[in-house]
């Protein structure tokens, strides 16, 4: 495990999207975001539009636009999420 610098402009996180979690409200944040689907399938809702993303797909977007990861089927999905500071 590496220690993150307090000056780091990125923060990587692995998000687990679980089946049945389809009522989560979209959210926003200040950072830009890059996502890479490690496994499974998600319904990626961004700005009111939904796109299906599956293992190997990626996206880069502004965190200020409402977005949420929802299950794409009845299987768990893993998403590498990298928050990128604009400061």
mmCIF file of C-alpha atoms in Angstrom:
data_model
loop_
_atom_site.group_PDB
_atom_site.id
_atom_site.type_symbol
_atom_site.label_atom_id
_atom_site.label_comp_id
_atom_site.label_asym_id
_atom_site.label_seq_id
_atom_site.Cartn_x
_atom_site.Cartn_y
_atom_site.Cartn_z
ATOM 1 C CA UNK A 1 0.000 0.000 0.000
ATOM 2 C CA UNK A 2 1.377 3.400 -0.974
ATOM 3 C CA UNK A 3 0.906 6.576 0.983
ATOM 4 C CA UNK A 4 -0.858 9.299 -0.955
ATOM 5 C CA UNK A 5 0.786 12.683 -1.023
ATOM 6 C CA UNK A 6 -1.271 15.528 0.379
ATOM 7 C CA UNK A 7 -0.415 17.304 -2.902
ATOM 8 C CA UNK A 8 -1.791 14.480 -5.073
ATOM 9 C CA UNK A 9 -4.288 15.537 -7.722
ATOM 10 C CA UNK A 10 -5.793 12.040 -8.055
ATOM 11 C CA UNK A 11 -7.570 9.643 -5.720
ATOM 12 C CA UNK A 12 -8.183 6.072 -6.963
ATOM 13 C CA UNK A 13 -11.019 4.004 -5.480
ATOM 14 C CA UNK A 14 -12.575 0.648 -6.412
ATOM 15 C CA UNK A 15 -16.376 0.849 -6.229
ATOM 16 C CA UNK A 16 -18.494 -2.294 -5.933
ATOM 17 C CA UNK A 17 -21.919 -2.038 -7.578
ATOM 18 C CA UNK A 18 -24.229 -4.617 -6.040
ATOM 19 C CA UNK A 19 -27.382 -6.105 -7.583
ATOM 20 C CA UNK A 20 -30.624 -4.559 -6.379
ATOM 21 C CA UNK A 21 -29.094 -1.139 -5.681
ATOM 22 C CA UNK A 22 -31.183 0.537 -8.365
ATOM 23 C CA UNK A 23 -32.772 3.347 -6.351
ATOM 24 C CA UNK A 24 -29.607 5.314 -5.541
ATOM 25 C CA UNK A 25 -29.979 9.034 -6.254
ATOM 26 C CA UNK A 26 -27.428 10.681 -8.582
ATOM 27 C CA UNK A 27 -24.772 12.773 -6.863
ATOM 28 C CA UNK A 28 -22.232 15.453 -7.702
ATOM 29 C CA UNK A 29 -18.750 16.494 -6.564
ATOM 30 C CA UNK A 30 -16.090 19.015 -7.560
ATOM 31 C CA UNK A 31 -13.538 16.606 -9.078
ATOM 32 C CA UNK A 32 -13.424 15.280 -12.630
ATOM 33 C CA UNK A 33 -13.756 11.492 -12.720
ATOM 34 C CA UNK A 34 -12.293 8.680 -14.809
ATOM 35 C CA UNK A 35 -13.864 5.233 -14.519
ATOM 36 C CA UNK A 36 -12.789 1.840 -15.841
ATOM 37 C CA UNK A 37 -15.072 -1.186 -15.525
ATOM 38 C CA UNK A 38 -12.930 -3.945 -14.029
ATOM 39 C CA UNK A 39 -15.650 -6.608 -14.077
ATOM 40 C CA UNK A 40 -19.375 -6.934 -14.642
ATOM 41 C CA UNK A 41 -21.814 -4.482 -16.176
ATOM 42 C CA UNK A 42 -23.300 -1.183 -14.943
ATOM 43 C CA UNK A 43 -25.934 1.276 -16.054
ATOM 44 C CA UNK A 44 -24.072 4.575 -15.908
ATOM 45 C CA UNK A 45 -26.502 7.474 -15.468
ATOM 46 C CA UNK A 46 -24.956 10.862 -16.326
ATOM 47 C CA UNK A 47 -26.882 14.081 -16.738
ATOM 48 C CA UNK A 48 -30.175 12.184 -17.006
ATOM 49 C CA UNK A 49 -28.981 9.817 -19.771
ATOM 50 C CA UNK A 50 -28.094 6.165 -19.136
ATOM 51 C CA UNK A 51 -25.363 4.191 -20.901
ATOM 52 C CA UNK A 52 -24.516 0.524 -20.416
ATOM 53 C CA UNK A 53 -20.831 0.002 -19.600
ATOM 54 C CA UNK A 54 -19.232 -3.407 -19.204
ATOM 55 C CA UNK A 55 -15.849 -4.928 -18.413
ATOM 56 C CA UNK A 56 -13.119 -3.054 -20.308
ATOM 57 C CA UNK A 57 -15.177 0.100 -20.945
ATOM 58 C CA UNK A 58 -14.152 3.484 -19.566
ATOM 59 C CA UNK A 59 -15.449 7.045 -19.292
ATOM 60 C CA UNK A 60 -14.144 10.466 -18.293
ATOM 61 C CA UNK A 61 -16.567 13.137 -17.068
ATOM 62 C CA UNK A 62 -17.172 16.216 -14.945
ATOM 63 C CA UNK A 63 -18.234 15.374 -11.395
ATOM 64 C CA UNK A 64 -20.431 18.481 -11.203
ATOM 65 C CA UNK A 65 -22.970 16.791 -13.499
ATOM 66 C CA UNK A 66 -25.351 14.452 -11.584
ATOM 67 C CA UNK A 67 -24.263 10.820 -12.031
ATOM 68 C CA UNK A 68 -24.615 7.365 -10.492
ATOM 69 C CA UNK A 69 -23.547 3.750 -11.137
ATOM 70 C CA UNK A 70 -26.472 1.297 -11.091
ATOM 71 C CA UNK A 71 -26.402 -2.487 -11.535
ATOM 72 C CA UNK A 72 -26.510 -3.650 -15.148
ATOM 73 C CA UNK A 73 -27.786 -7.120 -14.252
ATOM 74 C CA UNK A 74 -28.040 -9.455 -11.257
ATOM 75 C CA UNK A 75 -24.244 -9.765 -10.904
ATOM 76 C CA UNK A 76 -21.822 -7.627 -8.886
ATOM 77 C CA UNK A 77 -19.636 -5.153 -10.831
ATOM 78 C CA UNK A 78 -16.282 -3.583 -9.898
ATOM 79 C CA UNK A 79 -15.421 -0.074 -11.098
ATOM 80 C CA UNK A 80 -12.020 1.584 -10.801
ATOM 81 C CA UNK A 81 -12.852 5.217 -10.112
ATOM 82 C CA UNK A 82 -10.197 7.916 -10.207
ATOM 83 C CA UNK A 83 -11.145 11.348 -8.854
ATOM 84 C CA UNK A 84 -9.045 14.112 -10.424
ATOM 85 C CA UNK A 85 -8.771 17.409 -8.576
ATOM 86 C CA UNK A 86 -9.169 20.588 -10.585
ATOM 87 C CA UNK A 87 -7.215 22.682 -8.065
#
